[in-house]
CSV table of C-alpha atoms and ligand atoms in Angstrom, one decimal:
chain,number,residue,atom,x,y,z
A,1,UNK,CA,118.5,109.2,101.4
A,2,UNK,CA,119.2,108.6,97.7
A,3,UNK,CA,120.9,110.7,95.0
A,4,UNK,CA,121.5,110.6,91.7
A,5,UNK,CA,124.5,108.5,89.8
A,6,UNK,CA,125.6,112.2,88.4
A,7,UNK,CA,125.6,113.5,92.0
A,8,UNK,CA,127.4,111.0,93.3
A,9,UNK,CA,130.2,110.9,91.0
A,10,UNK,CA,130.5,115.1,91.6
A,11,UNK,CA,131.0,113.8,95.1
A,12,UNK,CA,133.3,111.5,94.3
A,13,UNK,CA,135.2,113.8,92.6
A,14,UNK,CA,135.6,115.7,95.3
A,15,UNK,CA,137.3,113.2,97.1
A,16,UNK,CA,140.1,112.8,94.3
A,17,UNK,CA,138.1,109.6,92.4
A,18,UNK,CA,138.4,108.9,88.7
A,19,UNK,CA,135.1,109.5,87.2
A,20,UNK,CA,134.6,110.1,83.6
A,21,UNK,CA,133.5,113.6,82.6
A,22,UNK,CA,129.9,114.4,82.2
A,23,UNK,CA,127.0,117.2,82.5
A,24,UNK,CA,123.9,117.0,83.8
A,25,UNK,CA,120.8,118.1,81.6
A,26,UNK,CA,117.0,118.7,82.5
A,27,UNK,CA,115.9,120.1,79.2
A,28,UNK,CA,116.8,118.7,75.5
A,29,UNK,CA,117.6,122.1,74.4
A,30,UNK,CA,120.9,122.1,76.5
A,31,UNK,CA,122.1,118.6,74.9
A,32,UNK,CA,124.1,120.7,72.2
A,33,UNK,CA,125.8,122.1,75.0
A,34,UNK,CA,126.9,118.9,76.7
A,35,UNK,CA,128.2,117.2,73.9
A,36,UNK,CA,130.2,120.2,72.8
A,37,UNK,CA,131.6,120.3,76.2
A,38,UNK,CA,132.3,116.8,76.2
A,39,UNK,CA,133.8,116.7,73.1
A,40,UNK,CA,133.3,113.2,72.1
A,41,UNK,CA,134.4,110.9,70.1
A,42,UNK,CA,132.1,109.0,72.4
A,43,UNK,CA,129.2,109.7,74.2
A,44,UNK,CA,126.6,107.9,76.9
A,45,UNK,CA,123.2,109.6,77.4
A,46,UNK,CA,122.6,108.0,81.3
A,47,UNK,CA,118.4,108.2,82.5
A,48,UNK,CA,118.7,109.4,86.4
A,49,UNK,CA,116.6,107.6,88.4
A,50,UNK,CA,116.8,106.5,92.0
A,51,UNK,CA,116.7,102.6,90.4
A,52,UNK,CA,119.5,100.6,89.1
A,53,UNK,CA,119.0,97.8,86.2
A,54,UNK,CA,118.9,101.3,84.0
A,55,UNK,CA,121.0,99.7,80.6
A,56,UNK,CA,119.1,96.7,80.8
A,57,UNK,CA,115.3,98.8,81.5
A,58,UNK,CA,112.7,99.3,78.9
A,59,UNK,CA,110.5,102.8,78.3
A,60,UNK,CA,106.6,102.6,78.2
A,61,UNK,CA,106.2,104.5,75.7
A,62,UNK,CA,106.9,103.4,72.0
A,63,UNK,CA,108.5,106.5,70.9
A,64,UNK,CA,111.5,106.5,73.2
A,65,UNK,CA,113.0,103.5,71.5
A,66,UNK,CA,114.3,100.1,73.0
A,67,UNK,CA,117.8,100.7,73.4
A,68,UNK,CA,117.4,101.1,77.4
A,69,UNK,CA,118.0,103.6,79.7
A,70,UNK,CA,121.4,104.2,79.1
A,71,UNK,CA,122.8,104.3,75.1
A,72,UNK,CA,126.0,105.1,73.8
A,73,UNK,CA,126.2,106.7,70.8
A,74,UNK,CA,129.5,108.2,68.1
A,75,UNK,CA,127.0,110.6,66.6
A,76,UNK,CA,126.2,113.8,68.7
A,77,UNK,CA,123.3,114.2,66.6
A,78,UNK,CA,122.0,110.5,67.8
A,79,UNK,CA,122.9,112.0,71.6
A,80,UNK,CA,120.1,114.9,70.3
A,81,UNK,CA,117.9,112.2,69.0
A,82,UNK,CA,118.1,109.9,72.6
A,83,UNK,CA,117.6,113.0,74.5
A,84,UNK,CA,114.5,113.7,73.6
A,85,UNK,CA,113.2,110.4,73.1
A,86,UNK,CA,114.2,109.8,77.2
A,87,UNK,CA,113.7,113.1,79.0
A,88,UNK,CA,109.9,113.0,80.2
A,89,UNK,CA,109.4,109.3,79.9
A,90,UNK,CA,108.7,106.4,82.1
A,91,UNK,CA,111.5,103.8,82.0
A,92,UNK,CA,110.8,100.0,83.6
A,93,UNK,CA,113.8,98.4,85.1
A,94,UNK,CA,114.3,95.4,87.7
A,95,UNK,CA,114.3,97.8,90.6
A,96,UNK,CA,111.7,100.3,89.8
A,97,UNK,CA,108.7,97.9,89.4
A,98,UNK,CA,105.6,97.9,86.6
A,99,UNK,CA,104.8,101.4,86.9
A,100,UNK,CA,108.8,102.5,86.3
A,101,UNK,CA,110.1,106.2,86.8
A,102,UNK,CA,109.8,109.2,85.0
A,103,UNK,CA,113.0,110.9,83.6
A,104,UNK,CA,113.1,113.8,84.8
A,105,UNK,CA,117.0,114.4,84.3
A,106,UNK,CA,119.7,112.9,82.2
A,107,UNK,CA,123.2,112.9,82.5
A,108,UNK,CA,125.7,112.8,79.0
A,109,UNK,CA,129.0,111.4,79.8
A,110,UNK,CA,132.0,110.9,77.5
A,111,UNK,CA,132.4,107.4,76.7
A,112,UNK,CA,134.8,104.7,78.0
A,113,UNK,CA,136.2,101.9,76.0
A,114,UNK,CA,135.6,99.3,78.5
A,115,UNK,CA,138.1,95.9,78.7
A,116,UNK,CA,137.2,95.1,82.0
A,117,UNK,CA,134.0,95.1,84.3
A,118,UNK,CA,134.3,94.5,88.2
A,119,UNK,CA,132.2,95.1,91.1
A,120,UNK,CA,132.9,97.0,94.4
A,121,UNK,CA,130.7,98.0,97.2
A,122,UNK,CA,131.1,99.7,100.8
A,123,UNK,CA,128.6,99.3,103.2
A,124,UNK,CA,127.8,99.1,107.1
A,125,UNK,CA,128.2,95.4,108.2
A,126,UNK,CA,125.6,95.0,110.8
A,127,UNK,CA,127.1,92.0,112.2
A,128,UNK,CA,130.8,93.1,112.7
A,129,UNK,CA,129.3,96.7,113.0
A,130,UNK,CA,132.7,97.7,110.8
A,131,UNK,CA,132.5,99.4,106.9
A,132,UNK,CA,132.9,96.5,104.8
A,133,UNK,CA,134.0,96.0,101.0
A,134,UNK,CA,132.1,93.9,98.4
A,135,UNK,CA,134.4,93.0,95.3
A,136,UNK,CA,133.8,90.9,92.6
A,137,UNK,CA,135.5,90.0,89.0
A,138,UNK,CA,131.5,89.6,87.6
A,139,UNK,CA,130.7,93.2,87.2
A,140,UNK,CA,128.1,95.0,85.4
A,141,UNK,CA,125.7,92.4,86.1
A,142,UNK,CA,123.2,91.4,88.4
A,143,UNK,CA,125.4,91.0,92.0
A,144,UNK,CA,122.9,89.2,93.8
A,145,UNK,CA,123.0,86.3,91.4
A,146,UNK,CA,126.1,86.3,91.7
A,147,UNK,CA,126.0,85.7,95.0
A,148,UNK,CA,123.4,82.9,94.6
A,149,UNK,CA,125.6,81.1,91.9
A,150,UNK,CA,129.1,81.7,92.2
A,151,UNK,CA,129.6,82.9,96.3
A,152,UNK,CA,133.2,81.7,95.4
A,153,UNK,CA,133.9,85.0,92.9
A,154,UNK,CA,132.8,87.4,95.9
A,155,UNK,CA,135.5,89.0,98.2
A,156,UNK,CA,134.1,90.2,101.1
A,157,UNK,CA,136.4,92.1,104.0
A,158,UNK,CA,135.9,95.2,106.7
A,159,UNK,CA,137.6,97.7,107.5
A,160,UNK,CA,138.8,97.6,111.4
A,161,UNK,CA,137.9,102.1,112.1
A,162,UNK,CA,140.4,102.0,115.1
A,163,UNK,CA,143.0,101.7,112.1
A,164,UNK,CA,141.0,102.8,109.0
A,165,UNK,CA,142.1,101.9,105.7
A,166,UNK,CA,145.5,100.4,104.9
A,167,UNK,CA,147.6,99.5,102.2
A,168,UNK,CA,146.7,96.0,102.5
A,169,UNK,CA,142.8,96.4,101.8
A,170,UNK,CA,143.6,97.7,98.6
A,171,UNK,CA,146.0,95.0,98.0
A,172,UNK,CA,143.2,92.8,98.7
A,173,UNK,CA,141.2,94.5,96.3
A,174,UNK,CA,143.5,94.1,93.6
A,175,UNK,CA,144.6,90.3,94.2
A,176,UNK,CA,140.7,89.6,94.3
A,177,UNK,CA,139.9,92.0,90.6
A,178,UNK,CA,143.2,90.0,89.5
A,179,UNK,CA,144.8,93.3,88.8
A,180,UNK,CA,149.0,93.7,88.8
A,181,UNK,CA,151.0,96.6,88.3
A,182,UNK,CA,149.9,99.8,87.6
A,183,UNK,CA,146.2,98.6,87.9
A,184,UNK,CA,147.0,97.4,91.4
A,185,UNK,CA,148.3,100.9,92.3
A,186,UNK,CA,145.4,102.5,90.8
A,187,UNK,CA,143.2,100.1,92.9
A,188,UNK,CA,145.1,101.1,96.0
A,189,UNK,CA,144.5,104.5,95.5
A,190,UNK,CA,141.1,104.2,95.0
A,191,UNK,CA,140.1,102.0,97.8
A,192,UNK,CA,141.5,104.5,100.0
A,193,UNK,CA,139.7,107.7,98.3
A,194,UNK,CA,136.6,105.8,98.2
A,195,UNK,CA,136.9,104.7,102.0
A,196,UNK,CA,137.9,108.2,102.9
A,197,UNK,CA,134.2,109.7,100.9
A,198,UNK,CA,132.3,106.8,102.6
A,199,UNK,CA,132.9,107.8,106.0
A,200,UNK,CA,133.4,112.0,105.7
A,201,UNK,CA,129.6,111.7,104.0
A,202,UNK,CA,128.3,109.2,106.4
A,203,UNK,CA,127.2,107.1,103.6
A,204,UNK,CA,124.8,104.0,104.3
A,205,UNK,CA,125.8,102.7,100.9
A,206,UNK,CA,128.1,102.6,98.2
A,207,UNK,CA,128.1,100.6,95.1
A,208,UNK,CA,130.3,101.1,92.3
A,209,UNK,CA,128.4,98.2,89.0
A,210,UNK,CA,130.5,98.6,86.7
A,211,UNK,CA,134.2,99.5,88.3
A,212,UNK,CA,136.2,99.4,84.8
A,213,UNK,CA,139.7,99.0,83.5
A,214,UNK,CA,139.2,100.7,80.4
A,215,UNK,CA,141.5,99.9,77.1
A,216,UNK,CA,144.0,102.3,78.0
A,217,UNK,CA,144.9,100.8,81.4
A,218,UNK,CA,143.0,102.7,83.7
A,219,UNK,CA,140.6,102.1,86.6
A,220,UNK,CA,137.4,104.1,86.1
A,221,UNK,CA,133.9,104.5,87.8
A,222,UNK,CA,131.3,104.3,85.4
A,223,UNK,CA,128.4,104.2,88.1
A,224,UNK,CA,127.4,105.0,91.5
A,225,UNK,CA,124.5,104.7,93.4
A,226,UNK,CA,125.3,106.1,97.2
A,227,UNK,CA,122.4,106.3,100.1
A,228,UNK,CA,123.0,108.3,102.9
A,229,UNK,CA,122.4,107.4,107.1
A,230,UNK,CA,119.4,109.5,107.6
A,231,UNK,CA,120.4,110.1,110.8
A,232,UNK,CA,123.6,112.0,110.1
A,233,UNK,CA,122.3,113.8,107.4
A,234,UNK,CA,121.9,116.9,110.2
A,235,UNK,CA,125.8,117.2,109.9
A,236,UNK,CA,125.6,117.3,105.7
A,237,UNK,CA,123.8,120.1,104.3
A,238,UNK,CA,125.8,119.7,101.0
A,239,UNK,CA,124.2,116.4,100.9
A,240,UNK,CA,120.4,117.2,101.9
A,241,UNK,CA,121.0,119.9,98.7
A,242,UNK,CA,120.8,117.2,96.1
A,243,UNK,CA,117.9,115.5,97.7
A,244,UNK,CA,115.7,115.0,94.7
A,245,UNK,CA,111.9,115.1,95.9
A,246,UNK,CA,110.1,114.0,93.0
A,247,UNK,CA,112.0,110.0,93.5
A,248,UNK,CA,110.7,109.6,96.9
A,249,UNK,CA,107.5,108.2,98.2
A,250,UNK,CA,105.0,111.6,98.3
A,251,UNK,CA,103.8,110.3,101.9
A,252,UNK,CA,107.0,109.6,103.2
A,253,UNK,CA,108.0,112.9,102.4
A,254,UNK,CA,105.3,114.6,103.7
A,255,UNK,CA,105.4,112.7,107.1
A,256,UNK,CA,109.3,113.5,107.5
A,257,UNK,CA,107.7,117.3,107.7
A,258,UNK,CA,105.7,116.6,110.9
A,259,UNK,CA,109.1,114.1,111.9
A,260,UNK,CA,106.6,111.2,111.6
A,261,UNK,CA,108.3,107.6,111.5
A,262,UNK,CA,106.1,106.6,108.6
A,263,UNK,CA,106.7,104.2,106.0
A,264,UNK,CA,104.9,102.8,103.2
A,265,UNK,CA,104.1,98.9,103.1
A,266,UNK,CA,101.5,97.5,100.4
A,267,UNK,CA,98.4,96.3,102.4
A,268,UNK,CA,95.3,97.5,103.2
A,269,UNK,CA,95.1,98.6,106.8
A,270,UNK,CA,96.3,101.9,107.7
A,271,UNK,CA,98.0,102.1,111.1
A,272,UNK,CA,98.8,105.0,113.8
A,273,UNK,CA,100.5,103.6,116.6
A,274,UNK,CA,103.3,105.2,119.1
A,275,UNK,CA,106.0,103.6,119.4
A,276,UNK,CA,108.1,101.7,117.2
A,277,UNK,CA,107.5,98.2,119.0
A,278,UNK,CA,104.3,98.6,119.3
A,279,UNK,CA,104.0,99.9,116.0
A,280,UNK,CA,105.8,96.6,114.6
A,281,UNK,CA,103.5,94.3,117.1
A,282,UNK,CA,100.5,95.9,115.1
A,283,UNK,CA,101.8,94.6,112.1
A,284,UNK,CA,102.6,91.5,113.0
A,285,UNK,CA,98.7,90.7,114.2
A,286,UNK,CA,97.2,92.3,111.3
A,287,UNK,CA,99.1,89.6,109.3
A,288,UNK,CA,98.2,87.2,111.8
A,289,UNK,CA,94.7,87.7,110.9
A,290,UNK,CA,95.0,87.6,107.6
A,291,UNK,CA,95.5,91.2,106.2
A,292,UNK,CA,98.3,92.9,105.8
A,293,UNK,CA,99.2,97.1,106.6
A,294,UNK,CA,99.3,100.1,104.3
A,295,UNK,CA,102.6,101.3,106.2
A,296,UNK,CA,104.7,101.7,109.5
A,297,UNK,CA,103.8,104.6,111.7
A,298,UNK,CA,105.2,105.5,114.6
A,299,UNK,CA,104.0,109.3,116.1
A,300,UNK,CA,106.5,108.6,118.6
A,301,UNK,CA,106.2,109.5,122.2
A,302,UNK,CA,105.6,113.6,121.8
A,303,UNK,CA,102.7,114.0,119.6
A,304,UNK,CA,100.7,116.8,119.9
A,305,UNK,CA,97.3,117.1,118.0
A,306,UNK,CA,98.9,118.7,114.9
A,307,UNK,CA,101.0,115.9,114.2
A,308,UNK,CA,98.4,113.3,115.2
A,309,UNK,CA,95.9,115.3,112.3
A,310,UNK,CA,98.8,115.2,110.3
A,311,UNK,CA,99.7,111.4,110.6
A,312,UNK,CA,95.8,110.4,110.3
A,313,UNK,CA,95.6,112.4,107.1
A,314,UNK,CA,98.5,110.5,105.2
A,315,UNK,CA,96.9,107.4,106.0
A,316,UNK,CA,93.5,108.1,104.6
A,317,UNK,CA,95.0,109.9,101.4
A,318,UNK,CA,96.5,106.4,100.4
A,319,UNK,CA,93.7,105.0,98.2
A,320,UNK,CA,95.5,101.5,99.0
A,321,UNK,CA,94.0,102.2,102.8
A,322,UNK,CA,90.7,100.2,103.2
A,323,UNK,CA,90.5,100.8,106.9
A,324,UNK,CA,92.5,102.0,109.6
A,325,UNK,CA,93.7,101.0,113.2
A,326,UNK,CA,94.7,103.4,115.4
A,327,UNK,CA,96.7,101.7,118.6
A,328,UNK,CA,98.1,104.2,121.4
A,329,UNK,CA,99.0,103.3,124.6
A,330,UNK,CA,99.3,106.3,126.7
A,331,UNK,CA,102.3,106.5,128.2
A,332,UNK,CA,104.1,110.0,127.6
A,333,UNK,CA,101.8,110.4,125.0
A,334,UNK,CA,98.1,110.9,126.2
A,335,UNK,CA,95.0,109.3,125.5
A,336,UNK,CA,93.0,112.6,124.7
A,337,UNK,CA,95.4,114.3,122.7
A,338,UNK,CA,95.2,111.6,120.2
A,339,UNK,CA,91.7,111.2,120.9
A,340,UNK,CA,91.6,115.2,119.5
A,341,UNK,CA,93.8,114.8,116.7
A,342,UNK,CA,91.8,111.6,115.3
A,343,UNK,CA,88.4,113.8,115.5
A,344,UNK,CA,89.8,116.9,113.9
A,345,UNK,CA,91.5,114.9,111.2
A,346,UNK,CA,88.1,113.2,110.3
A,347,UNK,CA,86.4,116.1,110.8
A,348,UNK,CA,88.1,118.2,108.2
A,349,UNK,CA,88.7,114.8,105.6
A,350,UNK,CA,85.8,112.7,106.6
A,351,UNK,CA,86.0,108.9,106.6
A,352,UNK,CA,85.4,106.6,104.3
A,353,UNK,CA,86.8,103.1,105.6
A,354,UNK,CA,86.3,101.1,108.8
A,355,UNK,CA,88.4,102.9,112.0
A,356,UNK,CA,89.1,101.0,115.1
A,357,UNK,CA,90.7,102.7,117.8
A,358,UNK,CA,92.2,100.9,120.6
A,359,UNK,CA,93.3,103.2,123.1
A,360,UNK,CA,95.2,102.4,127.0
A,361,UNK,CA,97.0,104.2,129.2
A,362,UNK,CA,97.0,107.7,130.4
A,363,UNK,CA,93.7,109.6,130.6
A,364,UNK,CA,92.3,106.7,128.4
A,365,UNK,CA,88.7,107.6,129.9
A,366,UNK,CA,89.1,111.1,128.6
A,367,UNK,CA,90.0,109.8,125.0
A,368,UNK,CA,87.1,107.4,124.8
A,369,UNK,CA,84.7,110.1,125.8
A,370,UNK,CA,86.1,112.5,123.4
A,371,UNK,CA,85.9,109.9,120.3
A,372,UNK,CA,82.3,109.0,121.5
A,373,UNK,CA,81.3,112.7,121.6
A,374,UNK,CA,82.3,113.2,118.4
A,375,UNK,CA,79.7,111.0,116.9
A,376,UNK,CA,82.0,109.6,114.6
A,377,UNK,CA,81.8,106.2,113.1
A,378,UNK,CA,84.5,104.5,114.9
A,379,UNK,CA,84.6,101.3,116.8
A,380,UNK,CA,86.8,100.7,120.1
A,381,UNK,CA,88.7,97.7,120.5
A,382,UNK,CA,89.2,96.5,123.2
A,383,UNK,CA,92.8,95.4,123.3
A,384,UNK,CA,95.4,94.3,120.9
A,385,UNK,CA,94.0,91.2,119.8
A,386,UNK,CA,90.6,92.0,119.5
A,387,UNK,CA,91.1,95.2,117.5
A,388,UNK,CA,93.3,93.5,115.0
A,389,UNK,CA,90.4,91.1,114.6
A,390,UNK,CA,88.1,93.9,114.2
A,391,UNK,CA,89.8,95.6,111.8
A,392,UNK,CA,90.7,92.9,109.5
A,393,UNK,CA,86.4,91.7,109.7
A,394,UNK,CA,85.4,95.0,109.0
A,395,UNK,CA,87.8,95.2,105.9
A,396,UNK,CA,87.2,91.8,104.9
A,397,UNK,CA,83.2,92.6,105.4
A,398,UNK,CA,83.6,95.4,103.4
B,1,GDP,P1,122.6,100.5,85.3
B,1,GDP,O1,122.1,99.6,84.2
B,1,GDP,O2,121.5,101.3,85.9
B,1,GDP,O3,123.4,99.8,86.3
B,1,GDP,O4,123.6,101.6,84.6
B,1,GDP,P2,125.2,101.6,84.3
B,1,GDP,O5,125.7,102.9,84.5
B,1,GDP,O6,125.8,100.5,85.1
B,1,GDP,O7,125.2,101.3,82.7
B,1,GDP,C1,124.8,100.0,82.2
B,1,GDP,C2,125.9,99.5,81.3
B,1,GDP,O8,126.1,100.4,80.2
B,1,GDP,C3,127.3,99.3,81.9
B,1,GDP,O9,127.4,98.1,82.7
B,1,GDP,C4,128.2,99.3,80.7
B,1,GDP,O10,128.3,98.0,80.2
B,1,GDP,C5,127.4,100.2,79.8
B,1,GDP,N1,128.1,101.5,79.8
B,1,GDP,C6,128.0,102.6,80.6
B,1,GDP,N2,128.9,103.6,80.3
B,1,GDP,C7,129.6,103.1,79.2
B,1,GDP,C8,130.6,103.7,78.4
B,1,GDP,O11,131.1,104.8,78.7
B,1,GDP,N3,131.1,102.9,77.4
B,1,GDP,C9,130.6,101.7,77.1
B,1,GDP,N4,131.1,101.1,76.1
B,1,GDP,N5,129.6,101.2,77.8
B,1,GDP,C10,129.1,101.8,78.9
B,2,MN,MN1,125.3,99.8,87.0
């Protein structure tokens, strides 16, 4: 899960992290407001989307200017002007692609004169299974070019959690930001604090593009973008508050409801399958054959008819679905209960692409006859291989 730069510098906060003060706004009547609280001399107007590359993104529309997504401004009346050129329109950035993101919500920040801008990043290293830190002297810009260009200016470490985070990681933060004195205190400190909110919030992510030192010597966060471990967001309420529905995928969402494993791919071929292997083996033949699917499914092992109704009508609402395969192999899960859930779901949102169904496995014969009752226009595969081929003809036919 995702939240907004504004909520994750509240969060930060909390943890004792120097962020620069800022309010969050949803309507341009309550811009006065901000920037009176704020005070100026400075001010930033921010766009908060779930999609980096903001400063650098472009509006659609002609009328909210092409100074980006994020503006700074010594005029309070300009921070007036900006808001209501930004709030409502659909902003184009590396990370959201062509069709961009509405901006919904805004977030006016008082300004900092920047000297100095570093990257830092914390995330789960899947190979030493350890938190590990990303640094780098080349902030505010792209990191993954970076990376492609100049490996050499990238610090990379982890952090061992039968210990946790010492003195010497943020001593290693500041030798690699070439940062002495002061500053390297200030990195210390931060490192620590930063650790400390990265593992309380079970965070999945944390990326901090631009870290500055601002012209009065001090070490400041001036973004953040945090993603959260689904998994553990059962233990973070606070968390699953700021969750901000209108940034996520409207299927995904309405899957997590019926605690569907569904995810949305771009290609053509709709797919309901139990189990997450067997789910990815799907998807791997449709390519095979030359197609590609609309999304990863899994109903996992405990369907009942509800959630197989529910799974079948997400897949047909996508108007990217040109047909559908449906491939259960009835193990916990059983043949006719899927067989049900298929029939009731075309029954009450009909069918307008190519359906194969493959199913195996526990009371298979009862499925088949159910499907096959219901006069519906649905062809059986056979098995894996041939269903995928089936599929992909009848879309390609089509
Ligand atoms: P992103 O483009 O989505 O990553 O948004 P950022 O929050 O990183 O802002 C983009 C850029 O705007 C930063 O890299 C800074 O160069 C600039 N910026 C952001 N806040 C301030 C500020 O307070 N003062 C100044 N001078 N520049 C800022
Ligand atoms: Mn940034």
């Amino acid at each position: 899960m995702n939240i907004h730069e504004y909520q994750a510098k509240a969060l930060l906060r909390e943890f004792g992290v120097a962020v620069p003060r800022g309010v969050a706004i949803l309507k341009a009547s309550d811009a006065d407001l901000a920037t009176d609280e704020l005070g100026g001399p400075v001010w930033v107007v921010k766009s908060q989307i779930h999609a980096g590359g903001r400063g650098k993104g472009k509006f659609k529309e002609a009328s909210a200017g092409d100074k980006g997504g994020v503006r700074v401004t010594k005029s309070s009346s300009e921070v007036n002007q900006f808001v209501k050129q930004m709030l409502g329109a659909t902003l184009v950035t590396e990370q959201t692609g062509p069709a961009g993101k509405q901006v919904n919500r805004l977030y006016i920040e008082e300004g900092s004169e920047i000297d100095k801008e570093f990257y830092l990043s914390i995330l789960v290293d899947r190979e030493t299974s350890e938190v590990s830190f990303v640094v780098s002297t080349e902030g505010g810009v792209n990191i993954e070019e970076v990376a492609h260009k100049t490996p050499e200016k990238i610090v990379t470490f982890s952090v061992d959690p039968a210990t946790g985070i010492m003195g010497h990681h943020g001593r290693t933060v500041a030798k690699a930001l070439g940062l002495s004195g002061d500053l390297a205190k200030q990195a210390g400190k931060l490192v620590a604090q930063l650790y400390t909110a990265f593992v309380a919030k079970d965070m999945a992510m944390l990326e901090i593009n631009p870290l500055v030192v601002t012209k009065h010597g001090d070490l400041r966060v001036l973004d953040a973008k945090v993603s959260f471990d689904d998994n553990a967001l059962y233990r973070h309420p606070d968390v699953v508050a700021l969750r901000d529905e209108t940034e996520e995928d409207a299927k995904e969402i309405e899957a997590s409801k019926y605690d569907l494993n569904y995810i949305t791919l771009d290609g053509t071929i709709g797919c309901m399958v139990n189990g997450a292997g067997l789910a990815m083996a799907t998807m791997d033949i449709i390519k095979l054959y030359g197609l590609a699917p609309a999304n990863f499914l899994d109903v996992g092992g405990g369907a009942d008819k509800n959630k197989v109704t529910a799974a079948f009508k997400i897949i047909t609402a996508d108007p990217n679905v040109k047909g559908i395969l449906i491939n259960i192999f009835g193990g916990i899960m059983k043949c006719d209960i899927i067989a049900e859930g298929v029939v009731a779901a075309v029954k009450e949102v009909g069918l307008k692409v190519p359906l194969v169904v493959r199913l195996e496995g526990t009371n298979v014969e009862a499925g088949k006859k159910i499907i096959a009752d219901a006069g519906l226009n649905v062809v059986a595969g056979d098995n894996l291989d041939d269903s995928a081929q089936k599929i992909v003809k009848a879309v390609k036919g089509a």
